[in-house]
Short mmCIF file of C-alpha atoms and ligand atoms in Angstrom, two decimals:
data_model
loop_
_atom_site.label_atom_id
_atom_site.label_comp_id
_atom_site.label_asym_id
_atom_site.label_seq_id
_atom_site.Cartn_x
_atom_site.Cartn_y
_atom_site.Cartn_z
CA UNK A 1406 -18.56 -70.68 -46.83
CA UNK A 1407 -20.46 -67.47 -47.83
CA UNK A 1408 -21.80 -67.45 -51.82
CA UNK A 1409 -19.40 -64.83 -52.86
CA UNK A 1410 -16.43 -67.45 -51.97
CA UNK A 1411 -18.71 -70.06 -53.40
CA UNK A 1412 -19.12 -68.42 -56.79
CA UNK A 1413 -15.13 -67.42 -56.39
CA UNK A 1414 -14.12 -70.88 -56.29
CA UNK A 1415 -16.56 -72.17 -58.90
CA UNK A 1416 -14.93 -69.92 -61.32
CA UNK A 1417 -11.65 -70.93 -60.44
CA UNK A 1418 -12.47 -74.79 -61.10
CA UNK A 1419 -13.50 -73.55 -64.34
CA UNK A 1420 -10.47 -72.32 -65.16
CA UNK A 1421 -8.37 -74.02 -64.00
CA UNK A 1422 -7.02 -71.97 -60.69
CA UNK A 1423 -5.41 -73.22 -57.59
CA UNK A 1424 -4.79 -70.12 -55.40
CA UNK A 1425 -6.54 -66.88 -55.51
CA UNK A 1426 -4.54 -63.84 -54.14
CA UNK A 1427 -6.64 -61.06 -53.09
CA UNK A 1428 -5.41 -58.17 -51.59
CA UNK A 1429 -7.24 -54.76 -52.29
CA UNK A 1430 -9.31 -53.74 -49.20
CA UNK A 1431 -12.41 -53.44 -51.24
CA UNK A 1432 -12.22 -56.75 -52.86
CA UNK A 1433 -11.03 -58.95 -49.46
CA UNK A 1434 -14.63 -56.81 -47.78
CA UNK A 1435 -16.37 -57.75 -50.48
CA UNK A 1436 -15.27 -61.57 -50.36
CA UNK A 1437 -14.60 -61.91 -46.29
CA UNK A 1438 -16.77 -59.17 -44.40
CA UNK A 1439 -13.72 -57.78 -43.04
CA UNK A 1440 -12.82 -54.12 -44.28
CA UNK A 1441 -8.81 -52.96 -43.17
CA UNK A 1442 -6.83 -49.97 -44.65
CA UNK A 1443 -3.63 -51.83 -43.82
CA UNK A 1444 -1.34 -48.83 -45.15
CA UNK A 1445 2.04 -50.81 -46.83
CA UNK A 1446 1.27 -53.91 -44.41
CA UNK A 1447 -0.24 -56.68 -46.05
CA UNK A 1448 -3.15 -57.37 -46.00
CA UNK A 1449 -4.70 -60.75 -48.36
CA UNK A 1450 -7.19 -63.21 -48.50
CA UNK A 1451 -6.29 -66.75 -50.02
CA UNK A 1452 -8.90 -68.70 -51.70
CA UNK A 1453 -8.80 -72.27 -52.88
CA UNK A 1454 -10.89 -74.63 -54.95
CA UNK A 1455 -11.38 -76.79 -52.02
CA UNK A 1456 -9.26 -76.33 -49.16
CA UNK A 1457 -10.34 -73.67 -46.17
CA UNK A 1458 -9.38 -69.98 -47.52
CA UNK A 1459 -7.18 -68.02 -44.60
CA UNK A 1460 -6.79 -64.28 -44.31
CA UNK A 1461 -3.94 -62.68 -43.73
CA UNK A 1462 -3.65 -59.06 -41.66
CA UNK A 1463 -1.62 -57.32 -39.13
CA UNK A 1464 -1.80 -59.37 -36.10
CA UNK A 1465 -3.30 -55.86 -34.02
CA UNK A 1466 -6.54 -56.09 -36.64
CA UNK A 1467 -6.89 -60.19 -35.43
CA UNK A 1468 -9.95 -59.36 -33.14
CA UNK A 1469 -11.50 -56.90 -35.55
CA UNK A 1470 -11.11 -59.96 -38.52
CA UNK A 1471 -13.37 -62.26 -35.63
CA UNK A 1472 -15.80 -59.92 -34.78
CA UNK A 1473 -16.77 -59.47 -38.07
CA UNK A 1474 -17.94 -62.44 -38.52
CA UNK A 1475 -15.09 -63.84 -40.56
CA UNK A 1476 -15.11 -67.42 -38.99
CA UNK A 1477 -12.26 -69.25 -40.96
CA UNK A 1478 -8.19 -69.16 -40.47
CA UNK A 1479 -6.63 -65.87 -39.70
CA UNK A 1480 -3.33 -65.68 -39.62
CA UNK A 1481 -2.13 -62.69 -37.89
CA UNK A 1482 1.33 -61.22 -38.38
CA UNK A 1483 3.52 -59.04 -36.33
CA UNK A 1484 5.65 -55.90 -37.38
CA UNK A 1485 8.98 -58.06 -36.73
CA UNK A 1486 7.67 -61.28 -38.47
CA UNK A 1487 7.72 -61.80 -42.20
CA UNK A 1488 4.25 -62.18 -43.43
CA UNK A 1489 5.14 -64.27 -46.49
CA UNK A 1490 6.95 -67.02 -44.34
CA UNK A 1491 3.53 -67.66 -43.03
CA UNK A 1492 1.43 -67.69 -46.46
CA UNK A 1493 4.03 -69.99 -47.71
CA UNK A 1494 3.52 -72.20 -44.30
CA UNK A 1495 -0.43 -71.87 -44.97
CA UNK A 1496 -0.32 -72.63 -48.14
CA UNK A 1497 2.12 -75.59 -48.49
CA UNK A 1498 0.15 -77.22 -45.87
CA UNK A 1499 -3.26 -77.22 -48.35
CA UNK A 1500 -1.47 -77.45 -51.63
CA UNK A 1501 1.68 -79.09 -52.60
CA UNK A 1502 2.56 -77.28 -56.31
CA UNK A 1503 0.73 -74.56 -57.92
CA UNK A 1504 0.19 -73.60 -61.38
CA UNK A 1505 -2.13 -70.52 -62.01
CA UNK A 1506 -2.55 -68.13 -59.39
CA UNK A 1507 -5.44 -65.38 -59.58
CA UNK A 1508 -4.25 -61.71 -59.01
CA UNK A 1509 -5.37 -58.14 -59.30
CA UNK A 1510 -2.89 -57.00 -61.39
CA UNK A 1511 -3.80 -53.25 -61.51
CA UNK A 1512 -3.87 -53.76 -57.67
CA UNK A 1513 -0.76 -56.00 -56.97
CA UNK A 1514 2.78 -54.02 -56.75
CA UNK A 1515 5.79 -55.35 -58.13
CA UNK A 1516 7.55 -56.40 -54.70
CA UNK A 1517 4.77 -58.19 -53.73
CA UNK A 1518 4.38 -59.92 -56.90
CA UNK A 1519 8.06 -60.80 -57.05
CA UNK A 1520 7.33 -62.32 -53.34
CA UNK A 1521 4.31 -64.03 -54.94
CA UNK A 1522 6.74 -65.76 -58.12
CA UNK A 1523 9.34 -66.79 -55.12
CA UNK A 1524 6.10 -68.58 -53.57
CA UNK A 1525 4.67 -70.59 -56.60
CA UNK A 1526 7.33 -70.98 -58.85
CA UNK A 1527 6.52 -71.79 -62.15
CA UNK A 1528 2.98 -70.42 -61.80
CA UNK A 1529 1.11 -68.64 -64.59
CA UNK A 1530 -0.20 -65.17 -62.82
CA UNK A 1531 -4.00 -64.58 -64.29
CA UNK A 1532 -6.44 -61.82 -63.54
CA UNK A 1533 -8.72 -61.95 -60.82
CA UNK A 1534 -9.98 -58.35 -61.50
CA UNK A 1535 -12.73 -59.06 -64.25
CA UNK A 1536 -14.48 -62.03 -62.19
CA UNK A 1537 -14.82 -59.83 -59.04
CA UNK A 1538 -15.70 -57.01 -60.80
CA UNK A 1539 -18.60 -58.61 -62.25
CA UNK A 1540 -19.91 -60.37 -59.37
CA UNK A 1541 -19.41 -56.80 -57.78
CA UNK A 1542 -21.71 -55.45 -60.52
CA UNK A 1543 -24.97 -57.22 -59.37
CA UNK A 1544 -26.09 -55.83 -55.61
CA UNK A 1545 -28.16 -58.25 -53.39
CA UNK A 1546 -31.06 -56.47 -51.43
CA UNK A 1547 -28.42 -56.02 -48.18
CA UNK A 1548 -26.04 -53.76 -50.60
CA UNK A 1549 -29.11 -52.03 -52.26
CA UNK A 1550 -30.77 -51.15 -48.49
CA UNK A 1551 -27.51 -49.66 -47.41
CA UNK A 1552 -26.58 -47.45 -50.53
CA UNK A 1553 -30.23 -46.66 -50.31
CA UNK A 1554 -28.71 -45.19 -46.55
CA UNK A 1555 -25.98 -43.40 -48.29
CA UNK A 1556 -28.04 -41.48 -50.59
CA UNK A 1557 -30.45 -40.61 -48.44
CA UNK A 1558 -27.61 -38.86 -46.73
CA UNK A 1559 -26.01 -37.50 -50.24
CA UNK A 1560 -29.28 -36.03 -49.88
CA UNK A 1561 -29.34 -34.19 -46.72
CA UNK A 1562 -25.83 -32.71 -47.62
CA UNK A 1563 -27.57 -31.07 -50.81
CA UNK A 1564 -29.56 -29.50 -48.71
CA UNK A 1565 -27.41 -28.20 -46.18
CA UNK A 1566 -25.44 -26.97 -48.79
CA UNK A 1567 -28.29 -24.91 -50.45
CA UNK A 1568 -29.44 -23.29 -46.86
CA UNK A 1569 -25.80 -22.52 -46.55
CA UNK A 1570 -24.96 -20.41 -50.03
CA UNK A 1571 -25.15 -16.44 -48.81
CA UNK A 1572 -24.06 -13.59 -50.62
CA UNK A 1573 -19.86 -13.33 -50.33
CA UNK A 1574 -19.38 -16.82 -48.58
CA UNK A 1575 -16.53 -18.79 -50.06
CA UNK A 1576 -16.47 -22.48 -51.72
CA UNK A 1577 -14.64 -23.93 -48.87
CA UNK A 1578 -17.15 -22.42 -45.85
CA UNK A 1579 -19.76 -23.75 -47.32
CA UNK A 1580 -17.93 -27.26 -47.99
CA UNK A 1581 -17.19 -27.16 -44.49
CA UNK A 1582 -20.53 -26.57 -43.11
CA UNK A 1583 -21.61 -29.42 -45.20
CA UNK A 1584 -19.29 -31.85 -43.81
CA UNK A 1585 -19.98 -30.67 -39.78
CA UNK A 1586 -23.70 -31.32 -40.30
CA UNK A 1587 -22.99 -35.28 -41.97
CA UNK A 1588 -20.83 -35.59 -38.99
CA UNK A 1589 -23.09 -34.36 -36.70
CA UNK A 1590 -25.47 -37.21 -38.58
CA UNK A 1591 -22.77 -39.65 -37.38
CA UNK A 1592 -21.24 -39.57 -40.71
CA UNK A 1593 -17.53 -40.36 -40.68
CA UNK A 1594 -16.21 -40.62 -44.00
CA UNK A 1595 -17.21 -39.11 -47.33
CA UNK A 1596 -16.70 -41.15 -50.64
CA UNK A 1597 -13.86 -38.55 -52.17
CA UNK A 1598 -13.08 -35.19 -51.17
CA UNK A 1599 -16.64 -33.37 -51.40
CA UNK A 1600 -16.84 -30.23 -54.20
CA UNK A 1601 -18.45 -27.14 -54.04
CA UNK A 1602 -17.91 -25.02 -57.12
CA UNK A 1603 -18.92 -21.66 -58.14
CA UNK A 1604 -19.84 -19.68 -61.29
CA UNK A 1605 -16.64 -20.05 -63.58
CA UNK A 1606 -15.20 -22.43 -61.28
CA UNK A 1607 -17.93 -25.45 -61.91
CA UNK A 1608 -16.67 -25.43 -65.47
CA UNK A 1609 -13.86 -27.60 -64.53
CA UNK A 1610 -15.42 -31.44 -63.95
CA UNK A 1611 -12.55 -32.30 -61.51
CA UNK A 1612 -12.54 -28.89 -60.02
CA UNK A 1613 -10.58 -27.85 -56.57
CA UNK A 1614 -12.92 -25.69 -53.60
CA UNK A 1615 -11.10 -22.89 -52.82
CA UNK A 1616 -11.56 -19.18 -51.72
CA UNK A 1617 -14.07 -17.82 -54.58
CA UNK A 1618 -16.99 -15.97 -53.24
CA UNK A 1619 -20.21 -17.05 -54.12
CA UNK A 1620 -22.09 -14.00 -56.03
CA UNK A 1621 -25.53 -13.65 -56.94
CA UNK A 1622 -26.29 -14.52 -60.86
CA UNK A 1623 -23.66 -17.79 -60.34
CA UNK A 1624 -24.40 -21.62 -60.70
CA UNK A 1625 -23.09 -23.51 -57.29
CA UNK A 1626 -22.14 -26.76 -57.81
CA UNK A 1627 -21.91 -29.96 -55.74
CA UNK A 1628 -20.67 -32.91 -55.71
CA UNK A 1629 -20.29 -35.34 -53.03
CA UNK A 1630 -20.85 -39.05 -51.36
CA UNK A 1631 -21.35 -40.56 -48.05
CA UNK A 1632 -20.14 -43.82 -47.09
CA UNK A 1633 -22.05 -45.89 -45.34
CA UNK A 1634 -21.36 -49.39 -43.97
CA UNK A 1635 -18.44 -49.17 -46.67
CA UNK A 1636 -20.93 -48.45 -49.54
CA UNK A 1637 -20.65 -44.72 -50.97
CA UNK A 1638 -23.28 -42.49 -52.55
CA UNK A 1639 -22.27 -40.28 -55.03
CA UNK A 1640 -24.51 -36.80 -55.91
CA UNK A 1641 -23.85 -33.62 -58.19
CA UNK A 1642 -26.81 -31.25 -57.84
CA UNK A 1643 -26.14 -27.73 -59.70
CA UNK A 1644 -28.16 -24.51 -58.07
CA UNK A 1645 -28.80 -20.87 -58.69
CA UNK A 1646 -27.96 -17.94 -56.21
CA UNK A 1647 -30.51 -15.32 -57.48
CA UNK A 1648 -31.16 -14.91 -60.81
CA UNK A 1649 -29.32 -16.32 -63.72
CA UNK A 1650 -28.97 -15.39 -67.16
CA UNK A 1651 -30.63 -16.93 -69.93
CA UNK A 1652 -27.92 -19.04 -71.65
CA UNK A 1653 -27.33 -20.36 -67.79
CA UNK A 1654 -30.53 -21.63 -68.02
CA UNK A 1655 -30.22 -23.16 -71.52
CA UNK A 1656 -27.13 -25.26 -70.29
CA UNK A 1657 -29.15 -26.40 -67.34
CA UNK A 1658 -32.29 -27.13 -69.16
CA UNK A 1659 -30.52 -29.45 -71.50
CA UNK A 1660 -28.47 -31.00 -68.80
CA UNK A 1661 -31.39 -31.55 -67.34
CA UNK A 1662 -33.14 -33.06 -70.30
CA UNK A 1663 -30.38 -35.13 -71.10
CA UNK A 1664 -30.40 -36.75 -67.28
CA UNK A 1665 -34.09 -37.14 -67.30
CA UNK A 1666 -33.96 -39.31 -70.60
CA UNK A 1667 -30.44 -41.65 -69.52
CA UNK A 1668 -32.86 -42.25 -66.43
CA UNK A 1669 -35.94 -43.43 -68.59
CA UNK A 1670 -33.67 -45.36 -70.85
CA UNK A 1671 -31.96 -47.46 -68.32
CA UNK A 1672 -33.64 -50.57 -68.08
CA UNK A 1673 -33.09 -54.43 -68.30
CA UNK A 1674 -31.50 -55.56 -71.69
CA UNK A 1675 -30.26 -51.73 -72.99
CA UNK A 1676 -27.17 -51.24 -73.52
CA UNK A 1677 -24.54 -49.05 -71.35
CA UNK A 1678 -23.58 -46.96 -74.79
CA UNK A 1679 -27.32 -46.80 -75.58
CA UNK A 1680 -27.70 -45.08 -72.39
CA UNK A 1681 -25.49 -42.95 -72.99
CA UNK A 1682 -25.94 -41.82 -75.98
CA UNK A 1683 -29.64 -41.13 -75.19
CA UNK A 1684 -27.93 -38.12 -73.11
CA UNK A 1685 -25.29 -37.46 -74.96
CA UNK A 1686 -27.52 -36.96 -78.55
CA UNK A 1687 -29.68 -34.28 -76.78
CA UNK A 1688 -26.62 -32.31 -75.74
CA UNK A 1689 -25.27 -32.59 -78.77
CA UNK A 1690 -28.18 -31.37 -80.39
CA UNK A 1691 -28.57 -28.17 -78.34
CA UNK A 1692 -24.90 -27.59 -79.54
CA UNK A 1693 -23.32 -28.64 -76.34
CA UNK A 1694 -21.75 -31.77 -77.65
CA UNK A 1695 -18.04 -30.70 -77.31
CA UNK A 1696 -19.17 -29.44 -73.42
CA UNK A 1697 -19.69 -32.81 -72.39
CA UNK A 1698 -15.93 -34.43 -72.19
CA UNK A 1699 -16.91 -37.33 -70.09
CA UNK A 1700 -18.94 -40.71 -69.74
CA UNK A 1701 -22.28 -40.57 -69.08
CA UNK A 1702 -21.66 -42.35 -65.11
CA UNK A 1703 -20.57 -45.43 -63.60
CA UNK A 1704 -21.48 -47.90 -61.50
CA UNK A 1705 -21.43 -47.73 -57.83
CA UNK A 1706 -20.71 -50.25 -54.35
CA UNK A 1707 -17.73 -50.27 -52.45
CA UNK A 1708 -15.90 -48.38 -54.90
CA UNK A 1709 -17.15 -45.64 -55.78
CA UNK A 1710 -16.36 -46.07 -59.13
CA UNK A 1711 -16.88 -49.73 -60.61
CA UNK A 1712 -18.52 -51.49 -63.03
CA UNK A 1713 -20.22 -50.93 -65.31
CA UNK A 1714 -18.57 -48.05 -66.74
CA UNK A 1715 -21.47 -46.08 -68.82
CA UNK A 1716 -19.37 -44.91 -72.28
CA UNK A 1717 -21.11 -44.55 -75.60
CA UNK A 1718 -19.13 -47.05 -76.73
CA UNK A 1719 -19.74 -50.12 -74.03
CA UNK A 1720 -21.94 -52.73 -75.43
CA UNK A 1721 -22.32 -54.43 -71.75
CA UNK A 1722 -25.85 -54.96 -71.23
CA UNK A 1723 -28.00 -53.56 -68.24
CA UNK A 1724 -29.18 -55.82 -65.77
CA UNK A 1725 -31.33 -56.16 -62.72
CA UNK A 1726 -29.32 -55.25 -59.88
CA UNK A 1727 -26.97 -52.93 -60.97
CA UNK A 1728 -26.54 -50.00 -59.19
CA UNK A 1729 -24.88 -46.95 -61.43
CA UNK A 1730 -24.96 -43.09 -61.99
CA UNK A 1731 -26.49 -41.02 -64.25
CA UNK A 1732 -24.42 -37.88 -64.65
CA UNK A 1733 -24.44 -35.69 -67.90
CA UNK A 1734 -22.62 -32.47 -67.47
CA UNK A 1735 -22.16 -29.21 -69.81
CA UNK A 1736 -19.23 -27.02 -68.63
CA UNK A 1737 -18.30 -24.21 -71.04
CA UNK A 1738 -14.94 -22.42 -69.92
CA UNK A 1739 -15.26 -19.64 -68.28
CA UNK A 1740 -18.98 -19.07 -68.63
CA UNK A 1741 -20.59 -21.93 -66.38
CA UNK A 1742 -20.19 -25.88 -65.50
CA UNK A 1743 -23.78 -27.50 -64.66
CA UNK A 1744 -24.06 -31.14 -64.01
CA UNK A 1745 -26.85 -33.05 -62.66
CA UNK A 1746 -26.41 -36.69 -61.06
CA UNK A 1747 -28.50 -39.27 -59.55
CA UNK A 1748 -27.61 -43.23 -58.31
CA UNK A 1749 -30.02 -45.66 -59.70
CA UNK A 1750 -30.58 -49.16 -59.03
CA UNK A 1751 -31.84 -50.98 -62.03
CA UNK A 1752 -35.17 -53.05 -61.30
CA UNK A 1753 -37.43 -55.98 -63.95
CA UNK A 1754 -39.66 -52.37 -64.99
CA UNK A 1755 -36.07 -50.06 -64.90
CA UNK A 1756 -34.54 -47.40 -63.06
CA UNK A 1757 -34.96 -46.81 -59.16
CA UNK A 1758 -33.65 -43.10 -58.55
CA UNK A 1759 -31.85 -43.41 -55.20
CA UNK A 1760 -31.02 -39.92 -54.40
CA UNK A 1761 -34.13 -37.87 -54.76
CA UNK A 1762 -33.22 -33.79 -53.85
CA UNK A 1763 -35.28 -32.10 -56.94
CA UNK A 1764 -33.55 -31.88 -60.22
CA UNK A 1765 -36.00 -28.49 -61.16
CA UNK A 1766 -34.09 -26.00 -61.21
CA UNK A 1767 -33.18 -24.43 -57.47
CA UNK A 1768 -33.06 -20.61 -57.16
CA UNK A 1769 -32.29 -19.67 -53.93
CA UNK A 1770 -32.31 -15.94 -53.01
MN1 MN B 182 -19.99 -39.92 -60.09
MN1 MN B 183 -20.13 -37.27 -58.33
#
């Protein structure tokens, strides 16, 4: 039994939890080794205080379950048989009456969960999210070498991206030559849909790539991830094309600023909001504070957003092994959107910067 199960199932003896349910593809990875997008089929992982967990997948992924190491019962399902017969089989056979059952509820659906009530009848339906989560939070030096991969590879794309912005060419070509050269790398999946964002267009955090030309005098921004081994990066790096005007350079300055100091701050025993806030004051005291309309990061693994979640108003408190953003952004409509973002892992003397293209500001002509 791996420690992940082992610190699973001590939690449920604590409280009191016969069955855990799992069934988002992060969380049964993170628990079993075995990664599936299973589509609507179900996919699940059933752990127990005691008795030998089983996994549950679409009988075609059986081999793929073994040869990643998952050494336990699979129980493999075809597209004519009715997966839930067989959990109920599985599971009578360990456990004869259940009472609390651990979920994800912001994962589960309602069909499955009305399958799950005709299963356990009687059962209280608890939370399984928080626990995993937090276990999630803490990276072992496996999880740290690999996102240490990613970034190095979040990297590469930032510079790619700079030796591709030329006078006239649009958001999406450069996006696109971006993405050829990871997958020339052997890259095949980015961690969301990678953004490249130009002069009035970066002032939109969540903004779409599209046909806008890039002209000389704008901000480019990007911001983009590589997985790797199922562990994402996650970068925003914000450059000029020529020269830029001076209140450009004000926003970026005390983006910058702001960055540089969240970075410092983040150490063992700080809070999350104290973080934060360490960005967020500087903005706000260059007059920016209503520019900056989102948390300060978030933390980083499978997902690429987990916990913790940096807010200015989260007292959770930083800990070795933690692996989060650092992200501040200033994005004044219709002038200019700048952000600046690294990945850190959080070490006994404080922050590790995992991505490492140069914050200074980036002219290229
Ligand atoms: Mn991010
Ligand atoms: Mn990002």
């Amino acid at each position: 039994m791996n420690q992940r199960l082992q610190k699973l199932q001590a939690w449920m003896k604590e409280n009191g939890i016969e069955v855990s349910f799992i069934t988002s593809s992060e969380n049964v990875f993170y628990l079993s080794g075995f990664f599936s997008n299973p589509h609507e089929r179900l996919l699940a992982l059933a752990v127990f205080q005691e008795e030998e967990p089983f996994l549950v997948c679409p009988g075609m992924e059986v081999h793929d379950v073994k040869s990643s190491g998952w050494n336990q019962e699979i129980i493999g399902y075809s597209d004519i048989d009715n997966p839930w017969e067989l959990v109920h089989t599985s599971i009578n056979k360990r456990l004869n009456r259940v009472q609390k059952v651990a979920i994800e509820k912001e994962h589960m659906n309602v069909e499955r969960y009305e399958q799950l009530s005709v299963l356990f009848p009687g059962a209280v339906f608890v939370s399984a999210e928080e626990k995993l989560r937090k276990l999630r939070m803490i990276k072992d030096a496996k999880e740290l070498k690999i996102i240490e991969e990613a970034c190095a590879l979040a990297d590469y794309a930032i510079e790619v991206g700079c030796s591709e912005i030329k006078e006239g060419r649009t958001e999406l070509e450069v996006l696109n030559a971006v993405e050829y050269a990871l997958k020339q790398k052997g890259v095949t999946e980015m961690s969301f849909s990678t953004m490249v964002l130009t002069g009035a267009n970066a002032a939109s955090p969540h903004g779409n790539p599209g046909s806008t030309k890039i002209q000389k005098g704008d901000l480019v921004l990007f911001d983009l991830g590589v997985v790797v081994d199922r562990y994402c990066s996650d970068i925003t790096r914000t450059v000029a094309f020529g020269d830029i005007n001076d209140k450009q350079k004000e926003i970026y300055d005390t983006v910058l600023n702001g960055q540089l100091a969240a970075v410092a701050a983040s150490k063992p025993g700080v809070s999350a909001a104290e973080v934060d806030l360490t960005a967020r004051r500087i903005i706000a005291d260059a007059g920016y504070g209503e520019y900056f309309p989102h948390r300060l990061g978030h933390g980083l693994g499978i997902s690429v957003h987990e916990y913790p979640s940096m807010t200015e108003t989260n007292q959770l408190v930083i800990e070795e092994g933690m692996v989060y953003t650092i992200e501040p952004g200033i994005y004044v409509p219709g002038v200019a959107g700048v952000r600046i973002e690294d990945d850190i892992y959080i070490t006994a003397d404080g922050a590790k910067v995992l991505t490492k293209f140069p914050k200074e500001l980036q002219i290229i002509r």
